[in-house]
mmCIF file with all atom_site columns, C-alpha atoms in Angstrom:
data_model
loop_
_atom_site.group_PDB
_atom_site.id
_atom_site.type_symbol
_atom_site.label_atom_id
_atom_site.label_alt_id
_atom_site.label_comp_id
_atom_site.label_asym_id
_atom_site.label_entity_id
_atom_site.label_seq_id
_atom_site.pdbx_PDB_ins_code
_atom_site.Cartn_x
_atom_site.Cartn_y
_atom_site.Cartn_z
_atom_site.occupancy
_atom_site.B_iso_or_equiv
_atom_site.pdbx_formal_charge
_atom_site.auth_seq_id
_atom_site.auth_comp_id
_atom_site.auth_asym_id
_atom_site.auth_atom_id
_atom_site.pdbx_PDB_model_num
ATOM 1   C CA . ILE A 1 1   ? -53.982 7.955   124.167 1.00 0.00 ? 1   ILE A CA 1
ATOM 2   C CA . SER A 1 2   ? -54.703 5.609   126.807 1.00 0.00 ? 2   SER A CA 1
ATOM 3   C CA . LEU A 1 3   ? -56.433 2.264   126.167 1.00 0.00 ? 3   LEU A CA 1
ATOM 4   C CA . MET A 1 4   ? -55.497 0.795   129.725 1.00 0.00 ? 4   MET A CA 1
ATOM 5   C CA . SER A 1 5   ? -58.758 -0.301  131.348 1.00 0.00 ? 5   SER A CA 1
ATOM 6   C CA . GLN A 1 6   ? -57.328 -2.128  134.354 1.00 0.00 ? 6   GLN A CA 1
ATOM 7   C CA . PRO A 1 7   ? -54.507 -1.383  136.889 1.00 0.00 ? 7   PRO A CA 1
ATOM 8   C CA . VAL A 1 8   ? -51.077 -2.704  135.714 1.00 0.00 ? 8   VAL A CA 1
ATOM 9   C CA . SER A 1 9   ? -51.253 -5.497  138.316 1.00 0.00 ? 9   SER A CA 1
ATOM 10  C CA . HIS A 1 10  ? -54.035 -6.927  136.330 1.00 0.00 ? 10  HIS A CA 1
ATOM 11  C CA . TYR A 1 11  ? -51.868 -7.847  133.419 1.00 0.00 ? 11  TYR A CA 1
ATOM 12  C CA . ASN A 1 12  ? -49.740 -10.974 132.852 1.00 0.00 ? 12  ASN A CA 1
ATOM 13  C CA . ILE A 1 13  ? -47.351 -9.157  130.568 1.00 0.00 ? 13  ILE A CA 1
ATOM 14  C CA . VAL A 1 14  ? -46.546 -5.344  130.659 1.00 0.00 ? 14  VAL A CA 1
ATOM 15  C CA . CYS A 1 15  ? -44.345 -4.398  127.649 1.00 0.00 ? 15  CYS A CA 1
ATOM 16  C CA . ILE A 1 16  ? -42.792 -1.037  127.915 1.00 0.00 ? 16  ILE A CA 1
ATOM 17  C CA . GLY A 1 17  ? -41.931 0.465   124.488 1.00 0.00 ? 17  GLY A CA 1
ATOM 18  C CA . GLY A 1 18  ? -43.896 0.203   121.118 1.00 0.00 ? 18  GLY A CA 1
ATOM 19  C CA . GLY A 1 19  ? -40.952 -0.060  118.989 1.00 0.00 ? 19  GLY A CA 1
ATOM 20  C CA . ILE A 1 20  ? -39.944 -2.947  116.949 1.00 0.00 ? 20  ILE A CA 1
ATOM 21  C CA . CYS A 1 21  ? -38.319 -4.712  119.779 1.00 0.00 ? 21  CYS A CA 1
ATOM 22  C CA . GLY A 1 22  ? -41.173 -4.179  122.320 1.00 0.00 ? 22  GLY A CA 1
ATOM 23  C CA . ILE A 1 23  ? -43.779 -5.244  119.730 1.00 0.00 ? 23  ILE A CA 1
ATOM 24  C CA . SER A 1 24  ? -41.852 -8.361  118.637 1.00 0.00 ? 24  SER A CA 1
ATOM 25  C CA . ILE A 1 25  ? -41.098 -9.545  122.088 1.00 0.00 ? 25  ILE A CA 1
ATOM 26  C CA . LEU A 1 26  ? -44.755 -8.971  123.080 1.00 0.00 ? 26  LEU A CA 1
ATOM 27  C CA . ARG A 1 27  ? -45.908 -10.794 119.854 1.00 0.00 ? 27  ARG A CA 1
ATOM 28  C CA . TYR A 1 28  ? -43.551 -13.707 120.559 1.00 0.00 ? 28  TYR A CA 1
ATOM 29  C CA . LEU A 1 29  ? -44.681 -14.276 124.059 1.00 0.00 ? 29  LEU A CA 1
ATOM 30  C CA . VAL A 1 30  ? -48.378 -14.076 123.185 1.00 0.00 ? 30  VAL A CA 1
ATOM 31  C CA . LEU A 1 31  ? -48.052 -16.542 120.370 1.00 0.00 ? 31  LEU A CA 1
ATOM 32  C CA . SER A 1 32  ? -45.826 -18.753 122.351 1.00 0.00 ? 32  SER A CA 1
ATOM 33  C CA . LYS A 1 33  ? -48.375 -19.288 125.083 1.00 0.00 ? 33  LYS A CA 1
ATOM 34  C CA . SER A 1 34  ? -50.336 -22.019 123.333 1.00 0.00 ? 34  SER A CA 1
ATOM 35  C CA . LYS A 1 35  ? -47.142 -23.841 122.556 1.00 0.00 ? 35  LYS A CA 1
ATOM 36  C CA . GLU A 1 36  ? -45.695 -23.564 126.117 1.00 0.00 ? 36  GLU A CA 1
ATOM 37  C CA . GLY A 1 37  ? -48.982 -23.845 128.040 1.00 0.00 ? 37  GLY A CA 1
ATOM 38  C CA . LEU A 1 38  ? -48.635 -20.351 129.546 1.00 0.00 ? 38  LEU A CA 1
ATOM 39  C CA . GLN A 1 39  ? -51.128 -17.982 130.589 1.00 0.00 ? 39  GLN A CA 1
ATOM 40  C CA . PHE A 1 40  ? -50.763 -14.634 128.855 1.00 0.00 ? 40  PHE A CA 1
ATOM 41  C CA . ASP A 1 41  ? -54.509 -13.610 128.744 1.00 0.00 ? 41  ASP A CA 1
ATOM 42  C CA . ASN A 1 42  ? -54.060 -9.967  129.542 1.00 0.00 ? 42  ASN A CA 1
ATOM 43  C CA . CYS A 1 43  ? -51.193 -8.055  127.882 1.00 0.00 ? 43  CYS A CA 1
ATOM 44  C CA . LEU A 1 44  ? -50.381 -4.338  128.103 1.00 0.00 ? 44  LEU A CA 1
ATOM 45  C CA . LEU A 1 45  ? -48.241 -2.274  125.762 1.00 0.00 ? 45  LEU A CA 1
ATOM 46  C CA . ILE A 1 46  ? -47.079 1.039   127.162 1.00 0.00 ? 46  ILE A CA 1
ATOM 47  C CA . GLU A 1 47  ? -45.811 3.552   124.508 1.00 0.00 ? 47  GLU A CA 1
ATOM 48  C CA . LYS A 1 48  ? -44.922 7.247   125.255 1.00 0.00 ? 48  LYS A CA 1
ATOM 49  C CA . GLU A 1 49  ? -45.561 8.301   121.682 1.00 0.00 ? 49  GLU A CA 1
ATOM 50  C CA . SER A 1 50  ? -48.972 8.837   119.979 1.00 0.00 ? 50  SER A CA 1
ATOM 51  C CA . SER A 1 51  ? -48.531 5.731   117.962 1.00 0.00 ? 51  SER A CA 1
ATOM 52  C CA . ILE A 1 52  ? -46.233 2.647   117.771 1.00 0.00 ? 52  ILE A CA 1
ATOM 53  C CA . ILE A 1 53  ? -43.106 2.242   115.598 1.00 0.00 ? 53  ILE A CA 1
ATOM 54  C CA . LYS A 1 54  ? -41.787 5.725   116.044 1.00 0.00 ? 54  LYS A CA 1
ATOM 55  C CA . GLY A 1 55  ? -38.229 6.897   116.846 1.00 0.00 ? 55  GLY A CA 1
ATOM 56  C CA . ALA A 1 56  ? -35.345 4.510   115.783 1.00 0.00 ? 56  ALA A CA 1
ATOM 57  C CA . SER A 1 57  ? -37.813 1.733   114.642 1.00 0.00 ? 57  SER A CA 1
ATOM 58  C CA . ARG A 1 58  ? -39.419 3.963   112.085 1.00 0.00 ? 58  ARG A CA 1
ATOM 59  C CA . GLY A 1 59  ? -36.167 4.557   110.315 1.00 0.00 ? 59  GLY A CA 1
ATOM 60  C CA . ASN A 1 60  ? -35.204 0.848   110.110 1.00 0.00 ? 60  ASN A CA 1
ATOM 61  C CA . SER A 1 61  ? -33.134 0.236   106.951 1.00 0.00 ? 61  SER A CA 1
ATOM 62  C CA . GLY A 1 62  ? -34.064 -3.485  106.735 1.00 0.00 ? 62  GLY A CA 1
ATOM 63  C CA . ILE A 1 63  ? -30.615 -4.792  107.013 1.00 0.00 ? 63  ILE A CA 1
ATOM 64  C CA . PHE A 1 64  ? -30.229 -7.851  109.315 1.00 0.00 ? 64  PHE A CA 1
ATOM 65  C CA . HIS A 1 65  ? -27.313 -7.913  111.581 1.00 0.00 ? 65  HIS A CA 1
ATOM 66  C CA . THR A 1 66  ? -25.470 -11.095 110.809 1.00 0.00 ? 66  THR A CA 1
ATOM 67  C CA . GLY A 1 67  ? -23.034 -11.018 113.696 1.00 0.00 ? 67  GLY A CA 1
ATOM 68  C CA . PHE A 1 68  ? -20.059 -11.301 111.575 1.00 0.00 ? 68  PHE A CA 1
ATOM 69  C CA . ASP A 1 69  ? -17.963 -9.543  114.121 1.00 0.00 ? 69  ASP A CA 1
ATOM 70  C CA . SER A 1 70  ? -19.419 -11.398 117.268 1.00 0.00 ? 70  SER A CA 1
ATOM 71  C CA . ASN A 1 71  ? -17.537 -13.907 119.254 1.00 0.00 ? 71  ASN A CA 1
ATOM 72  C CA . VAL A 1 72  ? -18.743 -17.289 118.264 1.00 0.00 ? 72  VAL A CA 1
ATOM 73  C CA . ASN A 1 73  ? -20.017 -18.609 121.605 1.00 0.00 ? 73  ASN A CA 1
ATOM 74  C CA . SER A 1 74  ? -21.215 -15.217 122.956 1.00 0.00 ? 74  SER A CA 1
ATOM 75  C CA . ILE A 1 75  ? -24.648 -14.476 124.001 1.00 0.00 ? 75  ILE A CA 1
ATOM 76  C CA . GLU A 1 76  ? -24.822 -11.695 121.455 1.00 0.00 ? 76  GLU A CA 1
ATOM 77  C CA . LYS A 1 77  ? -24.073 -14.158 118.633 1.00 0.00 ? 77  LYS A CA 1
ATOM 78  C CA . LYS A 1 78  ? -26.706 -16.479 120.003 1.00 0.00 ? 78  LYS A CA 1
ATOM 79  C CA . CYS A 1 79  ? -29.438 -13.709 120.147 1.00 0.00 ? 79  CYS A CA 1
ATOM 80  C CA . ILE A 1 80  ? -28.433 -12.540 116.586 1.00 0.00 ? 80  ILE A CA 1
ATOM 81  C CA . VAL A 1 81  ? -28.855 -16.087 115.158 1.00 0.00 ? 81  VAL A CA 1
ATOM 82  C CA . LYS A 1 82  ? -32.087 -16.612 117.034 1.00 0.00 ? 82  LYS A CA 1
ATOM 83  C CA . SER A 1 83  ? -33.555 -13.309 115.936 1.00 0.00 ? 83  SER A CA 1
ATOM 84  C CA . ASN A 1 84  ? -32.738 -13.941 112.325 1.00 0.00 ? 84  ASN A CA 1
ATOM 85  C CA . GLU A 1 85  ? -34.491 -17.124 112.454 1.00 0.00 ? 85  GLU A CA 1
ATOM 86  C CA . LEU A 1 86  ? -37.554 -15.571 114.108 1.00 0.00 ? 86  LEU A CA 1
ATOM 87  C CA . VAL A 1 87  ? -37.784 -12.780 111.532 1.00 0.00 ? 87  VAL A CA 1
ATOM 88  C CA . LEU A 1 88  ? -37.471 -15.158 108.562 1.00 0.00 ? 88  LEU A CA 1
ATOM 89  C CA . ASP A 1 89  ? -40.352 -17.200 110.227 1.00 0.00 ? 89  ASP A CA 1
ATOM 90  C CA . LEU A 1 90  ? -42.362 -14.030 110.435 1.00 0.00 ? 90  LEU A CA 1
ATOM 91  C CA . ILE A 1 91  ? -41.702 -12.920 106.885 1.00 0.00 ? 91  ILE A CA 1
ATOM 92  C CA . LYS A 1 92  ? -43.014 -16.383 105.733 1.00 0.00 ? 92  LYS A CA 1
ATOM 93  C CA . GLU A 1 93  ? -46.095 -16.158 108.075 1.00 0.00 ? 93  GLU A CA 1
ATOM 94  C CA . ILE A 1 94  ? -47.146 -12.655 106.941 1.00 0.00 ? 94  ILE A CA 1
ATOM 95  C CA . ASN A 1 95  ? -46.320 -13.524 103.381 1.00 0.00 ? 95  ASN A CA 1
ATOM 96  C CA . THR A 1 96  ? -44.144 -10.509 102.655 1.00 0.00 ? 96  THR A CA 1
ATOM 97  C CA . ASN A 1 97  ? -41.395 -10.074 100.176 1.00 0.00 ? 97  ASN A CA 1
ATOM 98  C CA . TYR A 1 98  ? -37.807 -10.385 101.162 1.00 0.00 ? 98  TYR A CA 1
ATOM 99  C CA . ASN A 1 99  ? -34.786 -10.456 99.065  1.00 0.00 ? 99  ASN A CA 1
ATOM 100 C CA . ARG A 1 100 ? -31.577 -12.067 100.541 1.00 0.00 ? 100 ARG A CA 1
ATOM 101 C CA . ILE A 1 101 ? -28.476 -10.301 99.304  1.00 0.00 ? 101 ILE A CA 1
ATOM 102 C CA . SER A 1 102 ? -25.114 -11.591 100.385 1.00 0.00 ? 102 SER A CA 1
ATOM 103 C CA . ASN A 1 103 ? -22.610 -9.318  101.826 1.00 0.00 ? 103 ASN A CA 1
ATOM 104 C CA . LEU A 1 104 ? -19.774 -8.198  99.731  1.00 0.00 ? 104 LEU A CA 1
ATOM 105 C CA . GLU A 1 105 ? -16.313 -9.603  100.723 1.00 0.00 ? 105 GLU A CA 1
#
């Protein structure tokens, strides 16, 4: 399925991959434009499958990675903390259910 109506050079953002990461990054950038004064008027999502959220994203268990085994000051830990904040904001925004269950220690 092709919905691209312009050459790739026409787009401000080209996101490759329609899994949860690709869609989330594209959504974040598009919604950030008004806050940061950026110009993302034309965006393109390229996905090889017939629809989005296929492959690994389709089988998501819904478990957040907490970074319990990450180094405190690592980039990995910072990304995990930020992604957890963003997903909690999204849960509130789309008004969906979420049950926080602590890990077993």
